[in-house]
mmCIF file of C-alpha atoms and ligand atoms in Angstrom:
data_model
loop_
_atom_site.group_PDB
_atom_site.id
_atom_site.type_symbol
_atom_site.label_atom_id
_atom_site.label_comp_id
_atom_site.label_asym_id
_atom_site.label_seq_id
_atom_site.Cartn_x
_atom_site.Cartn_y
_atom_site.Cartn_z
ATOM 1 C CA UNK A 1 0.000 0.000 0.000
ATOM 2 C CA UNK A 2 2.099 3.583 -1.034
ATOM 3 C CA UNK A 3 1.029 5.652 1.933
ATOM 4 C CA UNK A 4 0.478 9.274 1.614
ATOM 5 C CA UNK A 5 4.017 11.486 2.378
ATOM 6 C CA UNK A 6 4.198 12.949 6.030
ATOM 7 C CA UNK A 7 3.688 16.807 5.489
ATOM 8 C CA UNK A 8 5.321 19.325 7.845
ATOM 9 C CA UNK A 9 2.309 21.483 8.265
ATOM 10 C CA UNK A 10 -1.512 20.859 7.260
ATOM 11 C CA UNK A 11 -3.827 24.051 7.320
ATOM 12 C CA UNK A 12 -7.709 22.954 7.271
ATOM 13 C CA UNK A 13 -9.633 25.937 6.137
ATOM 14 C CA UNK A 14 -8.957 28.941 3.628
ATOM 15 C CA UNK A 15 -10.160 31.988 5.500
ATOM 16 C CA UNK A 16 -8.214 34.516 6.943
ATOM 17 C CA UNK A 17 -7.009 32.656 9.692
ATOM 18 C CA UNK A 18 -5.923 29.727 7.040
ATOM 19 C CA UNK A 19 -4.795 31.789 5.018
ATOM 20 C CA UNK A 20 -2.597 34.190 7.287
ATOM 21 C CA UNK A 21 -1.121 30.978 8.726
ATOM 22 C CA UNK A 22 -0.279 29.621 5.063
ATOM 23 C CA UNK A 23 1.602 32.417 4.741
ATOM 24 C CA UNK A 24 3.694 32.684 7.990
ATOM 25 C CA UNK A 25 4.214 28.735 7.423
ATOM 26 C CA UNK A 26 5.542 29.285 3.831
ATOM 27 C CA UNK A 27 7.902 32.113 4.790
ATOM 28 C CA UNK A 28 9.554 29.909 7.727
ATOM 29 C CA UNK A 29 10.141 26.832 5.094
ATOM 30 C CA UNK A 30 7.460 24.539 6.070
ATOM 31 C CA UNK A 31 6.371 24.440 2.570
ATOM 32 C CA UNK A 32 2.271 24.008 3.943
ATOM 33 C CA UNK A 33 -0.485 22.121 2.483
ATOM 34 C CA UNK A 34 -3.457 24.057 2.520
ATOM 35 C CA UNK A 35 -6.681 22.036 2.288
ATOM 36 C CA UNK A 36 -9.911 23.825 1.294
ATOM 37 C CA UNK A 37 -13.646 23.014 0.437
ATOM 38 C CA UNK A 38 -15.470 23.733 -2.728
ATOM 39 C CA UNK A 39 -15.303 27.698 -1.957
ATOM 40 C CA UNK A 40 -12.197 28.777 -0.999
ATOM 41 C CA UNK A 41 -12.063 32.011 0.926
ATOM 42 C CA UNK A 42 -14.504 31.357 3.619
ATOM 43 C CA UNK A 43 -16.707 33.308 4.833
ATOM 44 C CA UNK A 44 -15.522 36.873 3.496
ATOM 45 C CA UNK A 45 -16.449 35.694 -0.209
ATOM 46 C CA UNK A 46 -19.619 36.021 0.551
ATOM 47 C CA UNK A 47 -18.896 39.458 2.220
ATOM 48 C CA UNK A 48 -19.321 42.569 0.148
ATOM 49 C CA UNK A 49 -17.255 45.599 1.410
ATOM 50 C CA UNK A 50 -15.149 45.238 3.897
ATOM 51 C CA UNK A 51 -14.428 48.540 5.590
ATOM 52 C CA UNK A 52 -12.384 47.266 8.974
ATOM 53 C CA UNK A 53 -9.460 45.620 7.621
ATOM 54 C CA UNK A 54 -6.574 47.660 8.548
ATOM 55 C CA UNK A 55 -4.784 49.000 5.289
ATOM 56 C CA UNK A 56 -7.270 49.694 2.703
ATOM 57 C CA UNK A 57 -8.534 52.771 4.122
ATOM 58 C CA UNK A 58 -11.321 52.950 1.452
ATOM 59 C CA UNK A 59 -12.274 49.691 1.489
ATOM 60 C CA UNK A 60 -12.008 46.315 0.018
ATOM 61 C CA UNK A 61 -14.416 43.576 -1.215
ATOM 62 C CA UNK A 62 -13.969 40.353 0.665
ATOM 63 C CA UNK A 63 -13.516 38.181 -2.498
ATOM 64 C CA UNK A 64 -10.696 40.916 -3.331
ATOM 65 C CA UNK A 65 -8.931 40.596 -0.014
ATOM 66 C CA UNK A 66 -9.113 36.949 -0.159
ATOM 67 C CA UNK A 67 -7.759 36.726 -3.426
ATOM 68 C CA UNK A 68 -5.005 38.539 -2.214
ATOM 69 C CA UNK A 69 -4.276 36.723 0.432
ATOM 70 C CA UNK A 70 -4.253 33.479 -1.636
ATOM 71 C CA UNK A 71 -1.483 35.004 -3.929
ATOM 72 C CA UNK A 72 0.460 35.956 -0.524
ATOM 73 C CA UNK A 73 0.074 32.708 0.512
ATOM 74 C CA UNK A 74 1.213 31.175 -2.902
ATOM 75 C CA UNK A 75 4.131 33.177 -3.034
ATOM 76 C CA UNK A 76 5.582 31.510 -0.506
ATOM 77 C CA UNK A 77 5.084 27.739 -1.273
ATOM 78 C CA UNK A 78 2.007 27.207 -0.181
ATOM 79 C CA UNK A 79 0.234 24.050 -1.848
ATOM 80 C CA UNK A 80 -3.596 23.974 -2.120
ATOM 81 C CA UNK A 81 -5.581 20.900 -2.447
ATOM 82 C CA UNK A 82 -9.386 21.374 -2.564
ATOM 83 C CA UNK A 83 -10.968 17.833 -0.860
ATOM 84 C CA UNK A 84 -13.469 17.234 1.619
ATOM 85 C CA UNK A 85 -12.137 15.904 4.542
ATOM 86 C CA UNK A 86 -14.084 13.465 5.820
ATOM 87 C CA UNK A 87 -12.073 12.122 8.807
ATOM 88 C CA UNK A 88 -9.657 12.781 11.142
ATOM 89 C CA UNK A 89 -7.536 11.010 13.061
ATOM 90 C CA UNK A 90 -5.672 12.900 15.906
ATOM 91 C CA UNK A 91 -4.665 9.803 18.288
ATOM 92 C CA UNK A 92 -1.143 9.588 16.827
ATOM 93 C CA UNK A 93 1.501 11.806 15.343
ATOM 94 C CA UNK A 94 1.696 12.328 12.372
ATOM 95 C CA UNK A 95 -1.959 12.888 11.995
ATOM 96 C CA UNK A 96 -4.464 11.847 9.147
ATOM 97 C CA UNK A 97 -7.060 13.055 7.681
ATOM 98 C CA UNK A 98 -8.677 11.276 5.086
ATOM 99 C CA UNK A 99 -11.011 12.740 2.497
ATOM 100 C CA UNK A 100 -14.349 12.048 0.932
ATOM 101 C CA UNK A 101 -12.502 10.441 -2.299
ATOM 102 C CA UNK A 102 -10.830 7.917 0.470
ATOM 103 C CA UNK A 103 -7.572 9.895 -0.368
ATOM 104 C CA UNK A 104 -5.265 10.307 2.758
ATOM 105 C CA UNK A 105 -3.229 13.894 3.950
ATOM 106 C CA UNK A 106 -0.108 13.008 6.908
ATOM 107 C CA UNK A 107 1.276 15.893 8.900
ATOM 108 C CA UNK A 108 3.390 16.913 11.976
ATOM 109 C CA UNK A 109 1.430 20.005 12.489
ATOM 110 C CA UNK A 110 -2.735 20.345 11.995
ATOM 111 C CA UNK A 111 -3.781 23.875 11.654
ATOM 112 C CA UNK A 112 -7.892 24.168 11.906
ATOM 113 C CA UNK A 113 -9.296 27.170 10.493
ATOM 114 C CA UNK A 114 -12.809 25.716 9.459
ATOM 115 C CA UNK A 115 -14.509 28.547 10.493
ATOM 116 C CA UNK A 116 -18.150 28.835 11.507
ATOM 117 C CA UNK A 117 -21.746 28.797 9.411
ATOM 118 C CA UNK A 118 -25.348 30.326 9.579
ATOM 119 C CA UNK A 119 -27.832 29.108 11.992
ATOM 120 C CA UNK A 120 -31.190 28.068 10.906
ATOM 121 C CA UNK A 121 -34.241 28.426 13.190
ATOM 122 C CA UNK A 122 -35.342 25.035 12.481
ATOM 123 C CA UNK A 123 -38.389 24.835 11.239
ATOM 124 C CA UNK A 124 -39.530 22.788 8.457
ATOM 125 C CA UNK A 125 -40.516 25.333 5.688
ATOM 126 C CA UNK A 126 -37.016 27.510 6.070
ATOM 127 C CA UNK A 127 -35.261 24.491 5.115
ATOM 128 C CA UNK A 128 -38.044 23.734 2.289
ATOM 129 C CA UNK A 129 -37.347 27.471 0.865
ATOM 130 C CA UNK A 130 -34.122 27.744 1.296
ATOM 131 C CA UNK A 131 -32.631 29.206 -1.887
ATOM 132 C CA UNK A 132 -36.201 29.919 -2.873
ATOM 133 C CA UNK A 133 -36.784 33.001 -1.348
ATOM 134 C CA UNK A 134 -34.996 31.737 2.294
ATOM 135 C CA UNK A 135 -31.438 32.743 2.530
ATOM 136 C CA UNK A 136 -28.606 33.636 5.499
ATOM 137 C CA UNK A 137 -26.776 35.470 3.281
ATOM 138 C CA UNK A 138 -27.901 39.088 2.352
ATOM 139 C CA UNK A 139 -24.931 39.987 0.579
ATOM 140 C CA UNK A 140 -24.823 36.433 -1.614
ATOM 141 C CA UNK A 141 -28.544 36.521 -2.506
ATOM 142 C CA UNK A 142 -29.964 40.758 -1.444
ATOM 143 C CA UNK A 143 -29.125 42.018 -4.989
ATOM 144 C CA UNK A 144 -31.395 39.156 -6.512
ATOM 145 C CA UNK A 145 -34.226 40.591 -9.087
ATOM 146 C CA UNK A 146 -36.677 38.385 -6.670
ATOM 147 C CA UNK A 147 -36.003 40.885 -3.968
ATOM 148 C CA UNK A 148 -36.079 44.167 -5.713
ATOM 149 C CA UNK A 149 -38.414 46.271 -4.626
ATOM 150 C CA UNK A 150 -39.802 43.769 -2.428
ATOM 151 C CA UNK A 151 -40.897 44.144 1.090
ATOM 152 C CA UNK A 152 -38.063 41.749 3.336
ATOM 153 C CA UNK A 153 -37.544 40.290 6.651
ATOM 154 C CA UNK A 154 -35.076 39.701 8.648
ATOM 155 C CA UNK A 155 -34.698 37.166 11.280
ATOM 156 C CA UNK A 156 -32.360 37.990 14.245
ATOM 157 C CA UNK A 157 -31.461 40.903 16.884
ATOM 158 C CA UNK A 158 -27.718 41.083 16.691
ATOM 159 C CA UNK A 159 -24.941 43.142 14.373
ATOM 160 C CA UNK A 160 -25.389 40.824 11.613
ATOM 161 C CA UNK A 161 -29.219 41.393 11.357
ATOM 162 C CA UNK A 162 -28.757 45.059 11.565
ATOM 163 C CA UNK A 163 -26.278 44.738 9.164
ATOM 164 C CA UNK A 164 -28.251 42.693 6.880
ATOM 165 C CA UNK A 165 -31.543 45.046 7.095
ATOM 166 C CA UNK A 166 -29.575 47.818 6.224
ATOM 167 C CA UNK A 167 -28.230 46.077 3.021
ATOM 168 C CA UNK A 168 -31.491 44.546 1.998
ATOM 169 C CA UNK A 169 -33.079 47.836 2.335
ATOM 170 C CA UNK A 170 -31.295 49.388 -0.624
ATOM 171 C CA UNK A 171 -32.763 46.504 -2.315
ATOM 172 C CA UNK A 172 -36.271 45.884 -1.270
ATOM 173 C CA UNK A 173 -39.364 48.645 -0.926
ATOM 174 C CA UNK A 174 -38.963 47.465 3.212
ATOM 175 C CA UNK A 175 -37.479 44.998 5.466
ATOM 176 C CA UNK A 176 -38.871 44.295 8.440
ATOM 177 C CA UNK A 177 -36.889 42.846 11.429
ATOM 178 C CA UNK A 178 -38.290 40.281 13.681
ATOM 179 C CA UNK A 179 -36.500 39.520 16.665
ATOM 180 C CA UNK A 180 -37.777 37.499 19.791
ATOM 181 C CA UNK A 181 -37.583 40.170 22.261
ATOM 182 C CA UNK A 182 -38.308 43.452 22.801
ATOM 183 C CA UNK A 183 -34.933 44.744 23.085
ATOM 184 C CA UNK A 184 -31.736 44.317 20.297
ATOM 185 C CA UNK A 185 -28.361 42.322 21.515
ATOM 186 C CA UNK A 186 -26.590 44.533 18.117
ATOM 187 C CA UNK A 187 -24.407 47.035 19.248
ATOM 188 C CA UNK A 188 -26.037 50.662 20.214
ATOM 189 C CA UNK A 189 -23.691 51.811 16.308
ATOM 190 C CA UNK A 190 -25.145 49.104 14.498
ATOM 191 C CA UNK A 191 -28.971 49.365 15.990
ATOM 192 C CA UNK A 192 -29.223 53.396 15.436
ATOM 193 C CA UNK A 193 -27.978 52.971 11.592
ATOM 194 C CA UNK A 194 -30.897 50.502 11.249
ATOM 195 C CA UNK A 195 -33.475 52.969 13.301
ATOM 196 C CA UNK A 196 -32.419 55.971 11.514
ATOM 197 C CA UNK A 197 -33.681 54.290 7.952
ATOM 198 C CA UNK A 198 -36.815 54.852 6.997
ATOM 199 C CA UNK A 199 -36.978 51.578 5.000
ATOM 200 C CA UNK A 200 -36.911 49.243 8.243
ATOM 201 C CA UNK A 201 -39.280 48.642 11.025
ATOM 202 C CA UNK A 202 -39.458 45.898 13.454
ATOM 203 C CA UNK A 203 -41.468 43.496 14.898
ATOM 204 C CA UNK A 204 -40.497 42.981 18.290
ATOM 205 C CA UNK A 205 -41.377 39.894 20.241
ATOM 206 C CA UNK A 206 -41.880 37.536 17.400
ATOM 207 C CA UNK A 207 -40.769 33.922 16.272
ATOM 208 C CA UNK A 208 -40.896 33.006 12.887
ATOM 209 C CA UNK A 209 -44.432 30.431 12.514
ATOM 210 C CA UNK A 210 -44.444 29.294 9.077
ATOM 211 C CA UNK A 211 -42.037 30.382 5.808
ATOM 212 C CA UNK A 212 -45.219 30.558 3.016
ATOM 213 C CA UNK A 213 -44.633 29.425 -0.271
ATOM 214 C CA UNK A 214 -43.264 26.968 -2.330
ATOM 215 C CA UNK A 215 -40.586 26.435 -4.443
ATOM 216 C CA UNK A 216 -42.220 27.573 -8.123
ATOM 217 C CA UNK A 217 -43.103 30.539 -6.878
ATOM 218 C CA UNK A 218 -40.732 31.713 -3.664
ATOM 219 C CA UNK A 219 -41.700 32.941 -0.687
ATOM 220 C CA UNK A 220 -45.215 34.351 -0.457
ATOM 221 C CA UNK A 221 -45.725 35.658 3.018
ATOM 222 C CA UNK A 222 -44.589 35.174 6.372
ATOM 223 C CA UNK A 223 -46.289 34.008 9.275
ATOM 224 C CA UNK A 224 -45.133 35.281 13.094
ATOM 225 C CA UNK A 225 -45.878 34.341 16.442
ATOM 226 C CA UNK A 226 -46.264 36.953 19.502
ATOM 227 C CA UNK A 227 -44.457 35.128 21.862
ATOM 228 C CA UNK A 228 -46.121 37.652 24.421
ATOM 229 C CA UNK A 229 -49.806 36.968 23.530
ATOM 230 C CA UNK A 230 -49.528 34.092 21.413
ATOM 231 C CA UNK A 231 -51.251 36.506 18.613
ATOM 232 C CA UNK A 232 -50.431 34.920 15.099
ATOM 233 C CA UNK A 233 -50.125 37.566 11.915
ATOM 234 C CA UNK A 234 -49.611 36.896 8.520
ATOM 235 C CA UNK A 235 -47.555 39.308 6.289
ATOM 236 C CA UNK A 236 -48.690 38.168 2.728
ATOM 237 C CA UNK A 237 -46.300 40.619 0.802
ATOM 238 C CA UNK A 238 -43.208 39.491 2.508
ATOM 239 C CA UNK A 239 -41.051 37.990 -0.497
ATOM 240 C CA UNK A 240 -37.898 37.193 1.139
ATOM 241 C CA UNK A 241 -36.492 35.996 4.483
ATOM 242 C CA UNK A 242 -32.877 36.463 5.576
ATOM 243 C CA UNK A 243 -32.118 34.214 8.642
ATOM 244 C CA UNK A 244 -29.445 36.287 10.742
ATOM 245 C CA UNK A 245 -29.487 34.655 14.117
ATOM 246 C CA UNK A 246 -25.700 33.513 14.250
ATOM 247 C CA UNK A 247 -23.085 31.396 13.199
ATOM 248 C CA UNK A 248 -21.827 27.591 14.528
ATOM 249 C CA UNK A 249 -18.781 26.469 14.405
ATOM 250 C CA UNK A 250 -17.182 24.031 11.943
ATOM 251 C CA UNK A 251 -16.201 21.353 14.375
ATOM 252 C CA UNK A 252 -18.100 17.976 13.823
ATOM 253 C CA UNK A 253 -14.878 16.364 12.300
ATOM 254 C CA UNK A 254 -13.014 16.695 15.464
ATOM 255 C CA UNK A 255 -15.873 15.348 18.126
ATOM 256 C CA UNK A 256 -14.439 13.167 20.784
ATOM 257 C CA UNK A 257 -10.719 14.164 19.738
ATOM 258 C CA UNK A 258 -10.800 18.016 20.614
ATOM 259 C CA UNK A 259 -11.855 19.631 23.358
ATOM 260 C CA UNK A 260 -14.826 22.238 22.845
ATOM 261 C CA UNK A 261 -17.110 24.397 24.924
ATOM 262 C CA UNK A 262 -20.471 24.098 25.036
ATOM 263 C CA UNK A 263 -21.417 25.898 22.119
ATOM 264 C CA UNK A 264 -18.564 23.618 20.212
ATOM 265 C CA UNK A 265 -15.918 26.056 19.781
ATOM 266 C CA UNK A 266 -12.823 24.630 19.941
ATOM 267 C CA UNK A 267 -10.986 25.564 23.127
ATOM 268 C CA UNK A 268 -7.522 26.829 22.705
ATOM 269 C CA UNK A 269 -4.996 27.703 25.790
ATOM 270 C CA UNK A 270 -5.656 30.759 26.558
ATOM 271 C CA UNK A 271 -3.334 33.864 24.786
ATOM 272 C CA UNK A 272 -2.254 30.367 22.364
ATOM 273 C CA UNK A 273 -3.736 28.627 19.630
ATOM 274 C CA UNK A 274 -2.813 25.216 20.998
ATOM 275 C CA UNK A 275 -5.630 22.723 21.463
ATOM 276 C CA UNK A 276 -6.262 19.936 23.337
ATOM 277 C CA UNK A 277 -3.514 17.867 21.418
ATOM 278 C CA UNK A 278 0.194 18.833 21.090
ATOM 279 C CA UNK A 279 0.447 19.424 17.252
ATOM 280 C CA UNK A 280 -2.714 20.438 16.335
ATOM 281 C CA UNK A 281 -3.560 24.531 16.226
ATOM 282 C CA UNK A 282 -6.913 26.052 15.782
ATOM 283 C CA UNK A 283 -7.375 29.557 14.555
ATOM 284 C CA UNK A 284 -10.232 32.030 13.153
ATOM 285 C CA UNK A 285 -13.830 31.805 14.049
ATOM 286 C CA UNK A 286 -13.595 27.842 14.783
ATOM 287 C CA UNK A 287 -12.304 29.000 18.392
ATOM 288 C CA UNK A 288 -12.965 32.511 18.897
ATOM 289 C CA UNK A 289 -17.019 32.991 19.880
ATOM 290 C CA UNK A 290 -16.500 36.298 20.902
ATOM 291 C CA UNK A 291 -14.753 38.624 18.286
ATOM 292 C CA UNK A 292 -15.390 36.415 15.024
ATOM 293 C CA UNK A 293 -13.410 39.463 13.203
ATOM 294 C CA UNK A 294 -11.317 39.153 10.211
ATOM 295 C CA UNK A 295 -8.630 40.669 11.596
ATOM 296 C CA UNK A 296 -8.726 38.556 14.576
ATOM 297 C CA UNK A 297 -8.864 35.735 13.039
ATOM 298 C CA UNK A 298 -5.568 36.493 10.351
ATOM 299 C CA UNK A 299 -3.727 37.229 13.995
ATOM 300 C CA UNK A 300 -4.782 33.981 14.943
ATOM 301 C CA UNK A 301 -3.795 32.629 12.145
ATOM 302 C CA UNK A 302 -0.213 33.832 12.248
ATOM 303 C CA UNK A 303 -0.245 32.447 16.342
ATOM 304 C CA UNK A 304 -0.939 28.986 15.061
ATOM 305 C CA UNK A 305 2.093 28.812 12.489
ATOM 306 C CA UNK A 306 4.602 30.255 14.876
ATOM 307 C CA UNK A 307 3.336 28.111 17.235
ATOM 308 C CA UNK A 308 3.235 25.422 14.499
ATOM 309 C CA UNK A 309 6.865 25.996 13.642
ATOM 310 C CA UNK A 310 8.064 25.832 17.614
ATOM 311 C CA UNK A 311 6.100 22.482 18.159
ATOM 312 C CA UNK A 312 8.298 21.073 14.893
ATOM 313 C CA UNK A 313 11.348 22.427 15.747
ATOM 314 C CA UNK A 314 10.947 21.103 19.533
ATOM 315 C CA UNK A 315 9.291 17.804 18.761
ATOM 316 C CA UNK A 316 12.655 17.529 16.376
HETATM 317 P P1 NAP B 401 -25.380 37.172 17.664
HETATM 318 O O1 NAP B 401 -24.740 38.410 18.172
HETATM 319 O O2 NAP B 401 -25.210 35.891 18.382
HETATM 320 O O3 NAP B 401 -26.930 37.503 17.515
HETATM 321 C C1 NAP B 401 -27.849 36.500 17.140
HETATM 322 C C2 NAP B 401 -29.248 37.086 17.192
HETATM 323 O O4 NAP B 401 -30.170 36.111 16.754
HETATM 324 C C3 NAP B 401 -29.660 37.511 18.598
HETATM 325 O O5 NAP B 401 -30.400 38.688 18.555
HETATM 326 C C4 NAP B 401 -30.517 36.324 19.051
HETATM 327 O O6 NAP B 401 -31.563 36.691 19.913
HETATM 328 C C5 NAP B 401 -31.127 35.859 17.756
HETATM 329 N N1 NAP B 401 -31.395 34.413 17.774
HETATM 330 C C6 NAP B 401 -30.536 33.410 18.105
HETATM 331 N N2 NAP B 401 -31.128 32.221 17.961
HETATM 332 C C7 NAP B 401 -32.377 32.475 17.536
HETATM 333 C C8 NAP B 401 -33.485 31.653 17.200
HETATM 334 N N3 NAP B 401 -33.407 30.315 17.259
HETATM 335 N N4 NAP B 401 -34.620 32.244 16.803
HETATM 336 C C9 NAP B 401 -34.711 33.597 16.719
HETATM 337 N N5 NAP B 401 -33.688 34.427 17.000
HETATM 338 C C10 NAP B 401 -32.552 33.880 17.416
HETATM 339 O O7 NAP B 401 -24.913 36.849 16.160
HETATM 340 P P2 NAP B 401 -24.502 37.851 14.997
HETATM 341 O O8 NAP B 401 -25.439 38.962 14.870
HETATM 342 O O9 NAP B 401 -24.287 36.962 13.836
HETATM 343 O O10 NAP B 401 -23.106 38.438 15.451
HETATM 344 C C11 NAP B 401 -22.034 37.558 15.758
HETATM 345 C C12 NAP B 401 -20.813 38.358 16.197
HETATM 346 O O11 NAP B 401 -20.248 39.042 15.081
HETATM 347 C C13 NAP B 401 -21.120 39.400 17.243
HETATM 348 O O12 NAP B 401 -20.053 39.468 18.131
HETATM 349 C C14 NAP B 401 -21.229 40.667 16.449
HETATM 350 O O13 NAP B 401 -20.949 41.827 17.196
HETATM 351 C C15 NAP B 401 -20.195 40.445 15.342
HETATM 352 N N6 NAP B 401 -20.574 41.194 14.136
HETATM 353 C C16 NAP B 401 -20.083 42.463 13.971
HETATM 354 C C17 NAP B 401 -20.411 43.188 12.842
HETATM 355 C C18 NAP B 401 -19.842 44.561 12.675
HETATM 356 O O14 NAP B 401 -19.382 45.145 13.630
HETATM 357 N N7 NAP B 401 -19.859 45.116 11.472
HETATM 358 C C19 NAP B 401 -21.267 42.667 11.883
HETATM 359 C C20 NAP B 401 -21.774 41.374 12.079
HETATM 360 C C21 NAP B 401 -21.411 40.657 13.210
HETATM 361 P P3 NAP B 401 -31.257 37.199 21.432
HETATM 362 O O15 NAP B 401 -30.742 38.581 21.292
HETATM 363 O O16 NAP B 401 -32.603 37.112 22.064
HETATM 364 O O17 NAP B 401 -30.284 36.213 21.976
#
């Protein structure tokens, strides 16, 4: 059997925090394997402008920056293999991970940077509709012609929603925001910009009931719960529904081998990127619950192929 040869470094994941550690791992000589999915980029190529990543003081759009940051990455040896890893196995050094082909990847070093996804409500008919009028992307699926000039709601109290309604609302004739209490968790920046336009209004105390529609025709209203009185209302104009109540982290591969907190974030040493195993590193969203920030995450990034590089040259 010709076994797979024993990489220095592995990097799971092609966001920033993949990518930033592809780079710092190619400049010190590890000559890294980068392993993405079918989009590579993460979560910032489905971002639009991106107005808080330090040195583009107008601006950039996220597919831009992570273009960039694959070419940075490239530059300095950086080998990417799109697969779909399927398996891990962290019990031994070197590590394997095995992909949905059966095809197997050996390293020294694991760096996760899987990142985090959307959270669905749950219910039956957002799964039904999603990508027929149900989306938890505004800036993949806002500038749709289904949505123009459509009235638009928007499930979810925190930044993301506020961000989202304000998007949509250049888009549709309104967006409504429903959100389960009475009060937003977005932060006081985020929730004026989204009271100050006219477009949006919100209705406060409400669960989603029932998505209406089907998949001919899209999403033709919206049905809410008061989860004060119980009152049901239907909105039969409401077109589209943006589901903006969070993200989860990409961890199922590692159950049972990692450590994770209750919400399944991988837990790192604190002020490290170390995991539970000596070897393995996880950086970007896929550990970090509370600032989920592209910036944070490229810092991460670089702390896991320092670290990366330390573990190698100590482990000899
Ligand atoms: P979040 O802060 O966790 O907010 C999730 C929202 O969805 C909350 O309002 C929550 O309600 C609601 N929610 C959760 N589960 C729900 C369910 N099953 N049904 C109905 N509603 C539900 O998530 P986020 O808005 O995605 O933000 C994540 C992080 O990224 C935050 O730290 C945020 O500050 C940051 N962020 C920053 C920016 C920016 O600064 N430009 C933009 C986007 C995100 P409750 O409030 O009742 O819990």
């Amino acid at each position: 059997m010709s076994s797979a040869p024993v990489e220095k470094v592995i990097i799971l994941g092609s966001g920033p925090a993949g990518l930033t550690a592809a780079i710092y791992a190619g400049r010190a000589d590890l000559s890294p394997v980068l392993i993405h999915g079918s989009v590579p980029g993460g979560q910032l190529t489905i971002t639009t402008d991106v107005e808080n990543y330090p040195g583009f003081p107008d601006g950039i759009m996220g597919p831009e920056l992570m273009e960039a940051m694959e070419k940075q990455a490239a530059r300095f040896g950086t080998r990417f293999h799109r697969s779909f890893v399927t398996n891990v196995d962290l019990s031994k050094r070197p590590f394997t991970l095995t992909d949905s082909e059966g095809q197997s990847y050996l390293c020294d070093a694991l760096i996760i940077s899987t990142g985090a996804e959307a959270r669905w409500i749950g219910i039956e008919s957002e799964q039904h509709l999603n990508g027929y009028g149900v989306s938890a992307c505004a800036t993949c699926d806002g500038p749709l012609p289904a949505f123009r000039n459509q009235h638009i709601a928007v499930i979810g109290g925190g930044d993301t929603a506020m961000e989202e309604a304000n998007f949509l609302a250049k888009f549709g004739s309104k967006v409504t925001v429903v959100h389960r209490r009475d009060a937003l968790r977005a932060s006081k920046i985020m929730q004026q910009k989204a009271f100050d336009n006219p477009k949006i209004d919100f209705a406060w105390d409400s669960a989603v009931d029932e998505i209406i529609g089907s998949r001919e025709g899209g999403v033709t209203g919206l049905r809410l719960k008061n989860l004060k009185t119980g009152e049901l209302t239907t909105h039969d104009d409401i077109r589209g529904v943006f589901v903006a109540i969070g993200h989860k982290p990409n961890t199922e591969l590692f159950a049972g081998q990692l450590e994770m907190d209750e919400n399944r974030y991988l837990v790192t040493k604190p002020g490290t990127t170390q995991t539970s195993i000596a070897g393995v590193f996880a950086a970007g969203d896929v550990q970090d619950h509370v600032y989920r920030q592209a910036v944070t995450a490229a810092g991460t990034g670089c702390m896991a192929a320092i670290e990366a590089e330390r573990f190698l040259e100590s482990a000899g």
